[in-house]
Short mmCIF file of C-alpha atoms in Angstrom, two decimals:
data_model
loop_
_atom_site.label_atom_id
_atom_site.label_comp_id
_atom_site.label_asym_id
_atom_site.label_seq_id
_atom_site.Cartn_x
_atom_site.Cartn_y
_atom_site.Cartn_z
CA MET A 22 148.49 45.00 -8.53
CA ASN A 23 148.02 41.11 -8.14
CA ALA A 24 145.72 38.75 -10.17
CA GLN A 25 142.92 38.64 -7.26
CA GLN A 26 142.78 42.49 -6.92
CA ARG A 27 142.22 42.42 -10.76
CA GLU A 28 139.57 40.00 -10.52
CA GLN A 29 137.68 42.19 -7.96
CA GLY A 30 137.81 45.17 -10.36
CA PHE A 31 140.25 47.29 -8.93
CA VAL A 32 142.31 49.61 -11.28
CA LEU A 33 145.47 51.79 -10.74
CA THR A 34 144.03 55.02 -11.27
CA CYS A 35 147.28 56.81 -11.57
CA CYS A 36 147.87 54.50 -14.86
CA ARG A 37 144.29 55.11 -16.27
CA ALA A 38 142.89 58.01 -18.33
CA ALA A 39 139.12 59.07 -18.50
CA THR A 40 137.55 59.05 -21.59
CA THR A 41 134.27 60.70 -20.75
CA ASP A 42 133.27 63.44 -18.31
CA LEU A 43 133.77 62.53 -14.71
CA GLN A 44 131.73 63.97 -11.65
CA LEU A 45 133.60 63.64 -8.43
CA ASP A 46 132.21 63.72 -4.98
CA SER A 47 134.53 65.33 -2.20
CA GLU A 48 133.65 64.78 1.42
CA ASP A 49 134.39 67.66 3.72
CA LEU A 50 135.85 66.54 6.93
CA PRO A 51 136.62 69.04 9.36
CA GLU A 52 137.64 66.56 11.88
CA LEU A 53 140.93 66.10 10.31
CA GLN A 54 141.69 69.82 10.69
CA GLY A 55 144.83 70.24 13.02
CA LEU A 56 145.90 66.70 12.30
CA THR A 57 149.32 66.12 10.70
CA VAL A 58 150.72 63.07 9.01
CA LYS A 59 154.15 62.54 10.51
CA THR A 60 156.85 59.79 10.90
CA CYS A 61 157.26 58.92 14.54
CA PRO A 62 159.88 56.87 16.18
CA ALA A 63 158.47 53.98 18.49
CA ARG A 64 159.63 51.25 20.74
CA ILE A 65 157.86 47.92 21.36
CA ASP A 66 156.32 48.35 25.02
CA ALA A 67 154.46 45.11 25.23
CA ILE A 68 153.77 41.99 23.07
CA ASP A 69 150.88 39.64 23.94
CA TYR A 70 149.61 36.84 22.25
CA LEU A 71 145.55 36.99 21.78
CA ASN A 72 145.38 33.74 20.24
CA ASN A 73 147.58 31.37 18.21
CA SER A 74 147.44 33.67 15.17
CA VAL A 75 146.80 37.17 16.45
CA ILE A 76 149.11 39.47 18.75
CA ARG A 77 148.60 42.57 20.73
CA VAL A 78 151.64 44.97 20.32
CA VAL A 79 151.81 48.24 22.07
CA LEU A 80 154.11 50.93 20.83
CA ARG A 81 155.28 53.67 22.93
CA THR A 82 156.45 57.22 21.48
CA PRO A 83 158.72 59.96 22.70
CA PRO A 84 156.95 62.61 24.97
CA ASN A 85 157.80 65.02 22.45
CA ASN A 86 156.82 63.17 19.24
CA SER A 87 153.51 61.52 19.99
CA LEU A 88 150.95 60.60 17.63
CA GLN A 89 147.54 62.58 17.59
CA PHE A 90 144.72 60.71 15.82
CA LEU A 91 141.03 60.10 15.57
CA PRO A 92 139.65 56.81 16.78
CA GLY A 93 139.26 54.40 13.84
CA GLN A 94 142.44 55.77 11.96
CA TYR A 95 145.49 53.59 11.27
CA VAL A 96 149.28 53.97 10.93
CA SER A 97 151.77 52.52 8.43
CA VAL A 98 154.37 50.65 10.56
CA ILE A 99 158.10 50.86 9.14
CA GLY A 100 160.12 47.59 10.27
CA PRO A 101 163.15 45.92 9.23
CA ASN A 102 164.48 46.38 5.97
CA SER A 103 162.12 49.15 5.42
CA LEU A 104 159.19 47.02 5.19
CA ARG A 105 155.75 48.79 5.42
CA ARG A 106 152.52 47.43 6.64
CA SER A 107 149.25 49.27 7.71
CA TYR A 108 147.72 48.59 11.07
CA SER A 109 144.64 50.14 12.58
CA VAL A 110 145.01 51.54 16.06
CA ALA A 111 142.96 49.48 18.40
CA ASN A 112 142.51 52.25 21.35
CA ALA A 113 141.42 55.79 21.80
CA PRO A 114 143.94 58.30 22.40
CA ARG A 115 145.55 57.86 25.89
CA ALA A 116 147.18 59.94 28.30
CA ASP A 117 150.34 58.14 28.03
CA ASN A 118 150.34 58.24 24.25
CA LYS A 119 150.64 54.54 23.57
CA ILE A 120 149.09 52.91 20.74
CA GLU A 121 147.88 49.21 20.50
CA LEU A 122 147.79 47.28 17.13
CA HIS A 123 146.20 43.91 16.57
CA ILE A 124 148.27 41.72 14.12
CA LYS A 125 147.21 38.62 12.35
CA LYS A 126 149.70 36.08 11.47
CA VAL A 127 150.15 35.79 7.45
CA GLU A 128 151.68 32.53 6.46
CA GLY A 129 154.98 33.10 4.50
CA GLY A 130 154.78 36.87 5.28
CA ALA A 131 158.21 38.84 5.75
CA PHE A 132 156.62 41.34 8.23
CA SER A 133 154.76 38.52 10.15
CA GLN A 134 158.09 36.52 10.56
CA TYR A 135 159.39 39.41 12.21
CA TRP A 136 156.31 40.11 14.74
CA PHE A 137 155.84 36.51 15.38
CA GLU A 138 159.34 35.21 15.41
CA GLN A 139 161.89 38.12 15.92
CA ALA A 140 160.18 41.12 17.57
CA LYS A 141 160.74 41.82 21.20
CA VAL A 142 160.09 44.59 23.80
CA ASN A 143 162.08 47.79 23.30
CA ASP A 144 162.45 47.23 19.51
CA LEU A 145 163.05 50.46 17.70
CA LEU A 146 160.52 50.94 14.86
CA ARG A 147 158.97 54.05 13.08
CA PHE A 148 155.54 54.54 11.96
CA GLU A 149 153.69 57.02 9.64
CA GLY A 150 150.43 58.38 10.70
CA PRO A 151 147.42 59.39 11.61
CA LEU A 152 146.19 58.03 8.03
CA GLY A 153 142.67 56.91 6.84
CA THR A 154 139.18 58.49 7.06
CA PHE A 155 137.57 55.70 9.28
CA PHE A 156 136.40 57.69 12.00
CA VAL A 157 132.75 58.74 13.12
CA ARG A 158 131.47 61.68 11.55
CA SER A 159 130.20 64.79 13.52
CA PRO A 160 127.69 65.06 14.52
CA ALA A 161 127.06 61.51 15.83
CA PRO A 162 124.17 59.54 14.39
CA LYS A 163 121.08 58.53 16.51
CA LYS A 164 122.38 54.85 16.13
CA LEU A 165 125.61 53.60 15.25
CA LEU A 166 126.28 50.11 13.84
CA LEU A 167 129.78 48.90 13.75
CA LEU A 168 130.68 45.90 11.71
CA ALA A 169 133.95 43.96 11.91
CA THR A 170 135.48 40.78 10.73
CA GLY A 171 138.88 39.43 12.08
CA THR A 172 141.27 41.75 13.07
CA GLY A 173 138.98 44.60 11.72
CA LEU A 174 137.66 44.90 15.33
CA ALA A 175 140.96 47.07 16.18
CA PRO A 176 139.38 50.28 14.83
CA VAL A 177 136.06 49.45 15.97
CA LYS A 178 137.58 49.11 19.54
CA SER A 179 139.09 52.31 19.02
CA ILE A 180 135.79 53.90 18.21
CA LEU A 181 134.03 52.06 21.30
CA GLU A 182 136.55 53.54 23.60
CA GLN A 183 136.00 57.02 22.42
CA PHE A 184 132.31 56.82 22.94
CA ILE A 185 132.52 54.91 26.19
CA GLN A 186 134.34 58.13 27.56
CA ILE A 187 131.22 59.98 27.00
CA ASP A 188 128.17 60.13 29.24
CA ALA A 189 125.83 57.18 28.40
CA ALA A 190 122.92 59.71 28.25
CA LYS A 191 124.90 61.57 25.61
CA ARG A 192 126.26 58.70 23.43
CA PRO A 193 124.01 57.18 20.46
CA GLU A 194 122.88 53.45 20.56
CA ILE A 195 125.55 51.47 19.41
CA HIS A 196 125.57 47.94 18.06
CA VAL A 197 128.86 46.08 17.40
CA TYR A 198 128.64 43.10 15.26
CA TRP A 199 131.99 41.00 14.99
CA GLY A 200 132.02 37.92 12.49
CA ASN A 201 134.78 35.18 12.85
CA ARG A 202 134.83 31.95 10.78
CA ASN A 203 135.00 29.57 13.88
CA ASP A 204 135.55 29.96 17.66
CA ALA A 205 139.42 29.83 17.37
CA ASP A 206 139.44 32.90 15.58
CA ILE A 207 137.82 34.71 18.56
CA TYR A 208 140.78 36.87 20.41
CA THR A 209 139.03 38.74 22.81
CA ASP A 210 135.76 38.72 24.68
CA LEU A 211 133.39 41.17 22.82
CA HIS A 212 131.23 41.57 25.67
CA ASP A 213 133.97 43.47 27.66
CA LEU A 214 133.16 46.21 25.01
CA ALA A 215 129.60 46.46 25.74
CA GLY A 216 127.97 48.75 28.26
CA PRO A 217 125.27 51.14 28.62
CA ASN A 218 123.93 51.99 25.16
CA VAL A 219 126.37 49.49 23.59
CA GLN A 220 125.18 46.16 22.69
CA ALA A 221 127.69 43.20 21.33
CA HIS A 222 126.98 40.63 18.62
CA LEU A 223 129.38 37.94 18.14
CA LEU A 224 128.89 35.69 15.04
CA LEU A 225 130.47 32.55 13.68
CA SER A 226 130.21 31.91 9.83
CA ARG A 227 131.52 28.21 10.36
CA PRO A 228 130.95 27.22 14.03
CA GLY A 229 131.82 23.84 15.50
CA PRO A 230 129.16 21.65 17.01
CA GLU A 231 129.47 23.12 20.50
CA TRP A 232 128.81 26.58 19.41
CA THR A 233 125.55 27.92 20.96
CA GLY A 234 125.90 31.59 19.76
CA ARG A 235 124.54 33.38 16.66
CA THR A 236 125.78 32.04 13.21
CA GLY A 237 126.09 33.52 9.91
CA TYR A 238 127.39 36.89 8.63
CA VAL A 239 127.59 40.42 10.26
CA GLN A 240 125.59 41.88 7.38
CA GLN A 241 122.90 39.41 7.72
CA ALA A 242 122.71 39.93 11.46
CA VAL A 243 122.17 43.64 10.98
CA LEU A 244 119.32 42.95 8.71
CA GLU A 245 117.58 40.31 11.34
CA ASP A 246 117.90 42.72 13.99
CA GLU A 247 115.60 45.23 11.89
CA HIS A 248 117.22 48.22 12.71
CA ASP A 249 115.43 51.50 11.17
CA LEU A 250 118.26 51.97 8.86
CA SER A 251 117.31 55.55 8.00
CA GLU A 252 118.56 56.67 11.18
CA CYS A 253 121.78 54.63 11.44
CA ALA A 254 125.31 55.27 10.10
CA VAL A 255 127.27 52.05 9.41
CA TYR A 256 131.12 51.68 9.79
CA ALA A 257 132.19 48.36 8.44
CA CYS A 258 135.99 47.18 8.69
CA GLY A 259 137.45 43.94 7.64
CA SER A 260 137.31 41.64 4.57
CA ILE A 261 136.41 43.01 1.30
CA SER A 262 133.93 40.54 0.58
CA MET A 263 132.06 41.52 3.88
CA ILE A 264 132.21 45.42 3.24
CA GLU A 265 130.97 44.96 -0.50
CA SER A 266 128.13 42.68 0.64
CA ALA A 267 127.17 44.74 3.54
CA LYS A 268 127.13 47.99 1.61
CA ALA A 269 124.88 46.46 -1.29
CA ALA A 270 122.43 44.83 1.47
CA LEU A 271 122.03 47.65 3.76
CA ILE A 272 121.81 50.25 1.06
CA GLN A 273 119.23 48.25 -0.68
CA SER A 274 117.37 47.86 2.81
CA GLY A 275 116.99 51.63 3.46
CA LEU A 276 120.49 52.85 4.49
CA PRO A 277 121.36 56.34 2.81
CA SER A 278 124.45 55.43 0.86
CA HIS A 279 126.32 58.60 2.34
CA LYS A 280 126.21 56.97 5.76
CA PHE A 281 128.30 53.84 4.89
CA HIS A 282 131.67 54.12 5.72
CA SER A 283 134.42 51.19 5.39
CA ASP A 284 137.85 50.28 5.82
CA ALA A 285 138.74 47.11 3.80
CA PHE A 286 141.47 45.10 5.20
CA VAL A 287 143.94 43.60 2.20
CA SER A 288 146.59 40.90 2.92
CA SER A 289 149.96 41.98 1.21
CA ASN A 290 150.98 38.20 1.42
CA GLN A 291 154.42 39.42 2.16
#
């Protein structure tokens, strides 16, 4: 554990002993039934630059060893020298079994050096998955609020693709809030993800003088739009600061605490 994580209050529970009685709440997740975590071989099918610091990597798996996953889950990619990094899958399950990853460059990072300087089509990798519980619970809520910062958009895109496959009359009302610092951080056209019953909201927290769109933070935008939070479920993915702020603000404003779900992106700096 590094100093920043200690300052943020994280602890290694495997090294701690309880000094008082504890009450543990365990969520029943029937959606996970039938899914098996396994290690799959994969080859790089495509690498595309989405902006100067984010690439889109498509992995293909053997037909007899494909990944079965729920939209929103992630995989742990095993690369050169057995380095491991976790990446959310950025697409819903596809007929060709390919998976898409959005990878942000980390200066000085060993795995980033591979992705941005060495990786090439047909490279052989392995990944472990599916992992995580960042998926929409059943039954779907009346209104779904999806919050993301940076490449936290990846699992949100996966979830959106899942719902877009459903008849518009049967899908919930969906609002996607994507926050970035400035326009250089934008790596896809968010409105390409919009459609019937799906509204997209792009925000910049440090916009340049030419920016004419919304400004601020995603959690502030949700409150400004005055949703009836008692009828919503929120799924937030991205920076720890956004997730902590959004959770506190939205629960205080009427969101039931059990309807806030999150997946924090923490840089390994390696």
